[in-house]
PDB file of C-alpha atoms in Angstrom:
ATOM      1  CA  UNK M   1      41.665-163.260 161.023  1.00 69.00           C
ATOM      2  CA  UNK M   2      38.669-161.299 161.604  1.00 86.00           C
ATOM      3  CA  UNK M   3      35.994-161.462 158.426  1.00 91.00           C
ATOM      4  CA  UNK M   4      34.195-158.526 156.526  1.00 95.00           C
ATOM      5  CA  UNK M   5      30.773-159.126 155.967  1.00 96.00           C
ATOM      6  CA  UNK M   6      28.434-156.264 154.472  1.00 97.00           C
ATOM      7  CA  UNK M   7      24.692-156.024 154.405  1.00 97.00           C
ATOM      8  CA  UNK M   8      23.266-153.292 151.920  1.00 97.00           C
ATOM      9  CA  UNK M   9      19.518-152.772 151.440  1.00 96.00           C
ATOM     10  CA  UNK M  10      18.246-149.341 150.729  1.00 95.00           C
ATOM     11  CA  UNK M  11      15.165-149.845 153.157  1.00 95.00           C
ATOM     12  CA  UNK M  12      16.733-150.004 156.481  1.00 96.00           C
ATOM     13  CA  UNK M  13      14.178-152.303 158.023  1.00 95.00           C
ATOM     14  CA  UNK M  14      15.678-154.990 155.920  1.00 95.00           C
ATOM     15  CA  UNK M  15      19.317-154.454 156.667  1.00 96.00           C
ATOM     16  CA  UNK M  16      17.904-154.497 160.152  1.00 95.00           C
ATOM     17  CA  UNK M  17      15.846-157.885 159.732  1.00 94.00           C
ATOM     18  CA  UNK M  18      19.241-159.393 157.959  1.00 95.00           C
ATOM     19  CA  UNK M  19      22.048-158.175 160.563  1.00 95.00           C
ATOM     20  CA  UNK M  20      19.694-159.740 163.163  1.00 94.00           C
ATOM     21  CA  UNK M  21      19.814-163.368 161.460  1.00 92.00           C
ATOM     22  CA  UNK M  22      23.571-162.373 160.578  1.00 93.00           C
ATOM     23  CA  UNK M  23      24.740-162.104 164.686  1.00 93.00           C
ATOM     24  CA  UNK M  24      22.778-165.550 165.524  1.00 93.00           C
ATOM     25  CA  UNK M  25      24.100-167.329 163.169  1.00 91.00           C
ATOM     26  CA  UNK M  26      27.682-166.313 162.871  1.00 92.00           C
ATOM     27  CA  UNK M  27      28.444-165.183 166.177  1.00 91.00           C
ATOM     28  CA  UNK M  28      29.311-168.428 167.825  1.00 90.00           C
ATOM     29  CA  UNK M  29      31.157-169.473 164.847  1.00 87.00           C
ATOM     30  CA  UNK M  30      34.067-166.286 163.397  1.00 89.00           C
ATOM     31  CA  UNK M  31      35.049-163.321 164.398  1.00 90.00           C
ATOM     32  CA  UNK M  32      33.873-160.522 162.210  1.00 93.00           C
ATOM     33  CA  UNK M  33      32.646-157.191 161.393  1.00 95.00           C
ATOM     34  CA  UNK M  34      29.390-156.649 159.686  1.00 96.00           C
ATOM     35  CA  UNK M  35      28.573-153.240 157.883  1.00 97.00           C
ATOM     36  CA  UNK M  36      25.196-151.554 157.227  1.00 97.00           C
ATOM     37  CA  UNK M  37      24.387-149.579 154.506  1.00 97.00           C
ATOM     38  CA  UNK M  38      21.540-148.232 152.630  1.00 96.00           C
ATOM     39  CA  UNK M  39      23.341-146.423 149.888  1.00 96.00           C
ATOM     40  CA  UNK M  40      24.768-148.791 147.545  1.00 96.00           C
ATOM     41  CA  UNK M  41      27.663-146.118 147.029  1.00 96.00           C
ATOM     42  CA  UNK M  42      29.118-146.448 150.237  1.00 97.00           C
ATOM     43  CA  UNK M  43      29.662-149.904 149.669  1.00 97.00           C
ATOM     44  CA  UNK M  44      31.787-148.679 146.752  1.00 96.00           C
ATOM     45  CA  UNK M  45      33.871-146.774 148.575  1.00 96.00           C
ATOM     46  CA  UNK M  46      34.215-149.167 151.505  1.00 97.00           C
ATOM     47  CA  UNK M  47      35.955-151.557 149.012  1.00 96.00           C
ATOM     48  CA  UNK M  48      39.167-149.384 147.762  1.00 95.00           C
ATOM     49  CA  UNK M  49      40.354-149.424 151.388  1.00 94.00           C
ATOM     50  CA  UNK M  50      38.737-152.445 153.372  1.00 93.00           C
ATOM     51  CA  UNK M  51      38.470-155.922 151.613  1.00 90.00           C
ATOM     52  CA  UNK M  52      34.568-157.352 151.652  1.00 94.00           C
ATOM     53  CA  UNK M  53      34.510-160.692 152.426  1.00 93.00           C
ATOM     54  CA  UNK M  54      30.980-161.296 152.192  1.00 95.00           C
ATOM     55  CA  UNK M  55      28.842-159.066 150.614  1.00 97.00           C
ATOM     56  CA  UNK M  56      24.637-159.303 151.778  1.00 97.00           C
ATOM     57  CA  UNK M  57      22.907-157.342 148.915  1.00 96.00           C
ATOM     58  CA  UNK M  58      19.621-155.892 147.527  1.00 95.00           C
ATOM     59  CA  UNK M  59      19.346-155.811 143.453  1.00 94.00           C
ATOM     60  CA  UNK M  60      16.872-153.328 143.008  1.00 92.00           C
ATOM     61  CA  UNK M  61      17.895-150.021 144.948  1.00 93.00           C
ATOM     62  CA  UNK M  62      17.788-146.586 143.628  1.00 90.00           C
ATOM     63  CA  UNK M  63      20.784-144.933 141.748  1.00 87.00           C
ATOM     64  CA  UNK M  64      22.709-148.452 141.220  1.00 93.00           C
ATOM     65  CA  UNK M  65      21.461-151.413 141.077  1.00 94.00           C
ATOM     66  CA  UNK M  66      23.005-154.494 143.069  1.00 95.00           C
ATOM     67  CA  UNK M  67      24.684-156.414 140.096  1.00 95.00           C
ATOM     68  CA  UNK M  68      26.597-153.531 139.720  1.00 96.00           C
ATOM     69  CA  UNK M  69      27.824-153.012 142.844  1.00 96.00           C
ATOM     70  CA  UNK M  70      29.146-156.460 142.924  1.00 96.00           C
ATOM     71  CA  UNK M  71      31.021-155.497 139.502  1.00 95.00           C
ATOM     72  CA  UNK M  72      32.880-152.638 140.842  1.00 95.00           C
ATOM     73  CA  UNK M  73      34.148-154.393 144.327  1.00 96.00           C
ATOM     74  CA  UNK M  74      35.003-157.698 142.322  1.00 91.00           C
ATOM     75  CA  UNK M  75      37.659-155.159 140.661  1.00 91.00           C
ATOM     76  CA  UNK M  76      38.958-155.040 144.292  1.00 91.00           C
ATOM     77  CA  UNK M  77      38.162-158.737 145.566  1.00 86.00           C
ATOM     78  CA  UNK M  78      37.844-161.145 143.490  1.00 81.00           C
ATOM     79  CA  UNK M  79      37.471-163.740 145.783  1.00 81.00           C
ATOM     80  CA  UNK M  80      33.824-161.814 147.322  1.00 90.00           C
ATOM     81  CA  UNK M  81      31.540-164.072 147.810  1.00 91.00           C
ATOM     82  CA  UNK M  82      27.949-162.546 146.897  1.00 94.00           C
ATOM     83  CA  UNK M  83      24.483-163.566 148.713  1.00 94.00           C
ATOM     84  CA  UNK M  84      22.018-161.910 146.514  1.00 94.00           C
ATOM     85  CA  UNK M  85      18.789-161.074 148.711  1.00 93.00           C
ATOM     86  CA  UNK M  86      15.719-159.954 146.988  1.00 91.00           C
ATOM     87  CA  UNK M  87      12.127-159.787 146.220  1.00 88.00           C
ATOM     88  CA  UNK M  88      12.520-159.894 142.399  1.00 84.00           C
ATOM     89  CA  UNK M  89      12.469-163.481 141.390  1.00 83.00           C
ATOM     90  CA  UNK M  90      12.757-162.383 137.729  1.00 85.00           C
ATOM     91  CA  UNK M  91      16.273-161.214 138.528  1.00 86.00           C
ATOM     92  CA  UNK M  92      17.356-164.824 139.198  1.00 86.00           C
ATOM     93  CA  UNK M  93      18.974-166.109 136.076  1.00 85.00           C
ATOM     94  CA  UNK M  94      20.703-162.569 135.138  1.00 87.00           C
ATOM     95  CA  UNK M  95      22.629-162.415 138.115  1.00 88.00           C
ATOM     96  CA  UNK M  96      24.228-165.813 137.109  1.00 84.00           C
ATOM     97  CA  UNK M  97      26.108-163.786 135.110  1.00 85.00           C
ATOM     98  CA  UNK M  98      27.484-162.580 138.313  1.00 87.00           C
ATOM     99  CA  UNK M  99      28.146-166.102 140.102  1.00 82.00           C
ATOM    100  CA  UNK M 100      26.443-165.519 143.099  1.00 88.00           C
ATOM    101  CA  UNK M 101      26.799-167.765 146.155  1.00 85.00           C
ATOM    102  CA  UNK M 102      23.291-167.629 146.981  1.00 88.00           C
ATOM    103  CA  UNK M 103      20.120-165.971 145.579  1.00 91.00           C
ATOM    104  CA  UNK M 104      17.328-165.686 148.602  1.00 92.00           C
ATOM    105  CA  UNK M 105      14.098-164.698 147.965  1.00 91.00           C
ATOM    106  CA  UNK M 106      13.382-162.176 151.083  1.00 90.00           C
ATOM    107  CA  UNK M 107      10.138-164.666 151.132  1.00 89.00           C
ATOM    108  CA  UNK M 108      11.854-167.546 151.916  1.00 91.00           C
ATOM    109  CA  UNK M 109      14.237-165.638 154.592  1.00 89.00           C
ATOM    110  CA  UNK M 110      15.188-168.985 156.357  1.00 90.00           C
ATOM    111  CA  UNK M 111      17.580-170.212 153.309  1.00 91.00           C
ATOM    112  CA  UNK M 112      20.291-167.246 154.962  1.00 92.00           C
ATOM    113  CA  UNK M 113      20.745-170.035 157.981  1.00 90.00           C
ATOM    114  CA  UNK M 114      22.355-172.192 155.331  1.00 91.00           C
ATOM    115  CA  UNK M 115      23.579-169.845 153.026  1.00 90.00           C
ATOM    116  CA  UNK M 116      26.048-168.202 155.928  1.00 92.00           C
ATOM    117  CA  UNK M 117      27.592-171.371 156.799  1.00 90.00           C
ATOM    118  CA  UNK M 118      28.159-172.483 153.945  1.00 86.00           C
ATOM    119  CA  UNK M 119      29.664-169.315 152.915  1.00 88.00           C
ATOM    120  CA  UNK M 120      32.003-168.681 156.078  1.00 88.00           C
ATOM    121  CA  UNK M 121      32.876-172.420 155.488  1.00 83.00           C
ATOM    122  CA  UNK M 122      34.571-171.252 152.078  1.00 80.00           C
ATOM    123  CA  UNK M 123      35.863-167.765 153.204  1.00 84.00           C
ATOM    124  CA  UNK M 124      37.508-169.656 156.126  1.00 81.00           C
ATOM    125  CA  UNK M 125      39.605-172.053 153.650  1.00 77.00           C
ATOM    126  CA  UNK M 126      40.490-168.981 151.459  1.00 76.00           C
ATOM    127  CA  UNK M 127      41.704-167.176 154.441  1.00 79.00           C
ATOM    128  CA  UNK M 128      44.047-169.970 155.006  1.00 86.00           C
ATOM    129  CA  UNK M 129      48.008-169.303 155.335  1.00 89.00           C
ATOM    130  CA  UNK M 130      51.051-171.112 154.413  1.00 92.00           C
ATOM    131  CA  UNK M 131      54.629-170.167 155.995  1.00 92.00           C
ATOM    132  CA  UNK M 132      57.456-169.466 152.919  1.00 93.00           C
ATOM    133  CA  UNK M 133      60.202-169.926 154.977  1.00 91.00           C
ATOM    134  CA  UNK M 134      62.533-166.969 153.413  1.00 85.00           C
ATOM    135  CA  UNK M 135      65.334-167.629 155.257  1.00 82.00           C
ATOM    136  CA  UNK M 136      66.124-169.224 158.620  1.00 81.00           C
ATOM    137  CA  UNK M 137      64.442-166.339 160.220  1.00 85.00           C
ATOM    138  CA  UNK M 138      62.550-164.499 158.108  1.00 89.00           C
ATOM    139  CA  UNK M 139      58.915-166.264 156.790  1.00 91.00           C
ATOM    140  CA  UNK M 140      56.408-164.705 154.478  1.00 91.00           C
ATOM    141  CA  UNK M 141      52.504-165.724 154.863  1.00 91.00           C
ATOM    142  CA  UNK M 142      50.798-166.203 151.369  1.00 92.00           C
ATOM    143  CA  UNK M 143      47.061-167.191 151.409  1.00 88.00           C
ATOM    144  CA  UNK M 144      46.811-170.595 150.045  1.00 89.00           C
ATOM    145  CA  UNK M 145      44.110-169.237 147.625  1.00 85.00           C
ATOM    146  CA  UNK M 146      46.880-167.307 145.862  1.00 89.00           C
ATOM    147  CA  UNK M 147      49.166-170.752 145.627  1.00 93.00           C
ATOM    148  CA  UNK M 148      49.513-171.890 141.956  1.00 95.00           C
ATOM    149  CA  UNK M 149      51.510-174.781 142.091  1.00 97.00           C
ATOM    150  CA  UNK M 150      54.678-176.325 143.900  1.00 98.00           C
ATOM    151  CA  UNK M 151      58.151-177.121 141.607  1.00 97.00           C
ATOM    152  CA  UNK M 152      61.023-179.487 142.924  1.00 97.00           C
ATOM    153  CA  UNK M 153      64.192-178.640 142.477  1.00 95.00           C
ATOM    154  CA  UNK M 154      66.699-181.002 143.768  1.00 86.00           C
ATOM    155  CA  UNK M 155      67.118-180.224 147.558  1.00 88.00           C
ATOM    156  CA  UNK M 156      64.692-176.639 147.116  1.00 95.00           C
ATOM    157  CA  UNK M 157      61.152-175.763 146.486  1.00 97.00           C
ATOM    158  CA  UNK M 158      59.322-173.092 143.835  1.00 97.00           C
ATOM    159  CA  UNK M 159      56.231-171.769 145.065  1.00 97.00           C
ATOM    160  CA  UNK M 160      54.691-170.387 142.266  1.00 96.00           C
ATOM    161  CA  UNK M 161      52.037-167.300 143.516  1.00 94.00           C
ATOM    162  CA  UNK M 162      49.407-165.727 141.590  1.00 84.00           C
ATOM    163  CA  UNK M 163      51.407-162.715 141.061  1.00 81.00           C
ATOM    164  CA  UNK M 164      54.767-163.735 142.594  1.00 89.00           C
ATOM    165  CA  UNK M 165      57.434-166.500 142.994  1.00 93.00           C
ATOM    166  CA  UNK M 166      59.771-167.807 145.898  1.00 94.00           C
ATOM    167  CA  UNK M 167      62.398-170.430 145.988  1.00 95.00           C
ATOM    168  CA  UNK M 168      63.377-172.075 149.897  1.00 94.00           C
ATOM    169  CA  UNK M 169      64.354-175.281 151.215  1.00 93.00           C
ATOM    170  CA  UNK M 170      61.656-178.328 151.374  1.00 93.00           C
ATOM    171  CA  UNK M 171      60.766-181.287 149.435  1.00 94.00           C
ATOM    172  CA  UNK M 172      57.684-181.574 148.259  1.00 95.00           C
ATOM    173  CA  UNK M 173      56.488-184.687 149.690  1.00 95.00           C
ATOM    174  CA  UNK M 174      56.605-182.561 153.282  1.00 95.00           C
ATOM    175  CA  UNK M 175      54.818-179.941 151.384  1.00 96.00           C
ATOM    176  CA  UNK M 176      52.077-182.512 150.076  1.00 95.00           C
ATOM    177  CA  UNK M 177      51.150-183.487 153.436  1.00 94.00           C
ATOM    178  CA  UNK M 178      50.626-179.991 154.879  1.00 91.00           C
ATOM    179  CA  UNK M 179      47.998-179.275 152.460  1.00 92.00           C
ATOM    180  CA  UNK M 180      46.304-182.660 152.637  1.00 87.00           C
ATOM    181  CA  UNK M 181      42.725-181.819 151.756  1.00 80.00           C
ATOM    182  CA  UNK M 182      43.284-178.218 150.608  1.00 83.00           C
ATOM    183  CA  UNK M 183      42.715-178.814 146.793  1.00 85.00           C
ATOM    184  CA  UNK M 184      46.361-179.940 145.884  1.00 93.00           C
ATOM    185  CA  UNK M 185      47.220-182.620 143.588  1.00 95.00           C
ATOM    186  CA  UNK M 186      50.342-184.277 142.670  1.00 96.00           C
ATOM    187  CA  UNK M 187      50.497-184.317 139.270  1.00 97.00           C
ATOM    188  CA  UNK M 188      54.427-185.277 138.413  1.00 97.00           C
ATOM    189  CA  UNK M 189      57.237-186.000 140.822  1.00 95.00           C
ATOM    190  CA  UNK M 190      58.116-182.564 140.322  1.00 97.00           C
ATOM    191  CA  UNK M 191      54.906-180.516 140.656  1.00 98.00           C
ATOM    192  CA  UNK M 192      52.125-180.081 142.872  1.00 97.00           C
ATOM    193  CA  UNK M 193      49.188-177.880 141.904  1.00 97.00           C
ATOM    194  CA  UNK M 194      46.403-176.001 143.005  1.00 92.00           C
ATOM    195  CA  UNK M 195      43.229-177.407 141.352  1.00 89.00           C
ATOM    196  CA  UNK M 196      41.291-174.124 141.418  1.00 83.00           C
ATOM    197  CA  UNK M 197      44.428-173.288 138.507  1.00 89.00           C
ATOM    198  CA  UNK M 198      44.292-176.105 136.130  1.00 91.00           C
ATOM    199  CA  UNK M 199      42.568-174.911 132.600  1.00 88.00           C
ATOM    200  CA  UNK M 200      42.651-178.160 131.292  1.00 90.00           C
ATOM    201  CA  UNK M 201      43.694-181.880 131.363  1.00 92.00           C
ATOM    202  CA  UNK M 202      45.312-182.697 127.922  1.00 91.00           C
ATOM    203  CA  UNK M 203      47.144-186.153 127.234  1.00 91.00           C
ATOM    204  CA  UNK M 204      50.081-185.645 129.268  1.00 94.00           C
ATOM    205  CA  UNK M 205      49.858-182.416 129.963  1.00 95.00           C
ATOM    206  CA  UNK M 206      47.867-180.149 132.050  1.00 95.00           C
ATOM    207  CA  UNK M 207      47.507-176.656 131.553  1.00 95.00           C
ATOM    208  CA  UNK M 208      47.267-173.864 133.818  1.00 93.00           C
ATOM    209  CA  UNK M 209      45.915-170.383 134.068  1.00 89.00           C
ATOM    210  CA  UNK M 210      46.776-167.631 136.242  1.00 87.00           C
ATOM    211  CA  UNK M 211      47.801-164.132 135.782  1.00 81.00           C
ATOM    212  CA  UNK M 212      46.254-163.853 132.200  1.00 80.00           C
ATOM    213  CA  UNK M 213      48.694-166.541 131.430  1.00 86.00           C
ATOM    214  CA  UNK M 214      48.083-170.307 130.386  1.00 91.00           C
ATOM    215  CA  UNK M 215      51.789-172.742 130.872  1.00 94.00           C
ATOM    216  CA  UNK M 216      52.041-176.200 130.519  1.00 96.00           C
ATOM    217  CA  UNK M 217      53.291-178.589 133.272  1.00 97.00           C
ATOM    218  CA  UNK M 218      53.911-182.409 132.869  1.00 97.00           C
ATOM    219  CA  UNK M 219      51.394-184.858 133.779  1.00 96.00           C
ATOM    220  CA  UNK M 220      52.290-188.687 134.965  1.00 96.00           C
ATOM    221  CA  UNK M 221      50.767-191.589 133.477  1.00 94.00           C
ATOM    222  CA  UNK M 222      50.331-192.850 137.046  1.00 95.00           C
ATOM    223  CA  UNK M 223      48.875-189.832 138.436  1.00 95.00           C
ATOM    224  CA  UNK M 224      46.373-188.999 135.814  1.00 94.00           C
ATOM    225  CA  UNK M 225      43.047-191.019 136.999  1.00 93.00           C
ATOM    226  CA  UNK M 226      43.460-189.946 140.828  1.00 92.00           C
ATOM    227  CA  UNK M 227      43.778-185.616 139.057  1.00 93.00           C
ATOM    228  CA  UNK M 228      40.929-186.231 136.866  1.00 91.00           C
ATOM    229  CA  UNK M 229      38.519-187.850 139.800  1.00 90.00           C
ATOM    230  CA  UNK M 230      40.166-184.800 142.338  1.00 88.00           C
ATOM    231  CA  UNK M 231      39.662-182.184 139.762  1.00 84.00           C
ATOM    232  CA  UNK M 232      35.576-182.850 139.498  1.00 79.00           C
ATOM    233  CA  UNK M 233      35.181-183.484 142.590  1.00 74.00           C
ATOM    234  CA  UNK M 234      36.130-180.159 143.442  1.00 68.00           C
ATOM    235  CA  UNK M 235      33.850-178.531 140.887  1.00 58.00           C
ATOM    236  CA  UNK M 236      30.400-180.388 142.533  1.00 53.00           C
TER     237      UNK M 236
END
């Protein structure tokens, strides 16, 4: 699946200087398209009909500024990761309000070698698909990203989706070692969840939020040390 990275600067030497690093660093590694701009609007308007993977921005540009620009194409990606890149170092702490993967002083240029790895790393695993198998013919790819958590039920499966729900015929130990190191944890003999969902750990109970919505799914004595250790491990 080919990646859409965006650099947007409103001097064009700069978008220049950056899509130059951008090629030599990523173009032994993904496929992708990279797209220059030096209005901020255009970005915009790129986002309601092509999803931005990776989005290489200025803060201070004329019109808009870059932390809004990242608001308004979160409302169509959520999962855009943002490299802020900038000569304004007293920007630094507000845009943590934004969650930025990176913020790269256009001084210290070299950190972008890093940065893009790292970042293509992460877009890679949320690119990820797992196979619903429908029916015997008919199988529907979901983005592991979007995967909630996994129900037993007797000889079938629930795949719970951020946003949707399908029922087919598995077990979940199979399941369980297809997404070996993906972020899933058995938590009960009946569920398997998506750490990047769980809210909180409470007694015997974990809760999880998706969809606006918080439920509560059973947690195992026995399988309560190995989901706390998992679960900060993947917050470092």
């Amino acid at each position: 699946m080919k990646m859409h990275i965006v650099v947007c600067d409103d001097e064009a030497s700069a978008v220049k200087l950056i899509k130059e690093r951008l090629c030599i660093i990523l173009d032994p590694l993904i496929q992708y398209t990279c797209y220059e701009f030096t209005d901020p609007r255009h970005v915009i308007k790129m986002a309601k009909h092509t999803p931005i993977d990776l989005l290489l921005i200025d803060i201070e540009m004329p019109d808009i500024i870059g932390f809004d620009v990242v608001k308004e194409v979160r409302i169509y990606n959520d999962q855009l990761l943002v490299l802020f890149i900038t000569n304004m170092d007293m920007y630094v702490y507000e845009s943590f309000k934004l969650q930025p993967f990176r913020f790269i002083r256009k001084s210290h240029i070299n950190e972008l070698n890093e940065a893009l790895v790292s970042a293509v790393s992460i877009i890679k695993n949320n690119m990820e698909i797992f196979n619903v198998p429908i029916n015997p013919v008919t199988h529907k790819e979901v983005k592991i990203h979007d995967i909630v958590y996994f129900e037993s039920l007797h000889n079938n499966v629930k795949i719970v989706l951020n946003g949707d729900s399908y029922v087919f015929r598995s077990t979940l130990k199979l399941i369980e070692e297809q997404l070996e190191d993906k972020r899933f944890v058995r938590i009960h003999s009946g569920f398997l969840v998506n750490l990047k969902y769980i809210y909180l750990i409470r007694g015997s109970m974990v809760e999880i939020s998706f969809n606006d919505n918080i439920i509560s799914l059973p947690l195992s004595r026995n399988r309560r040390n190995r989901l706390i250790s998992e679960y900060k491990r993947s917050l470092r």
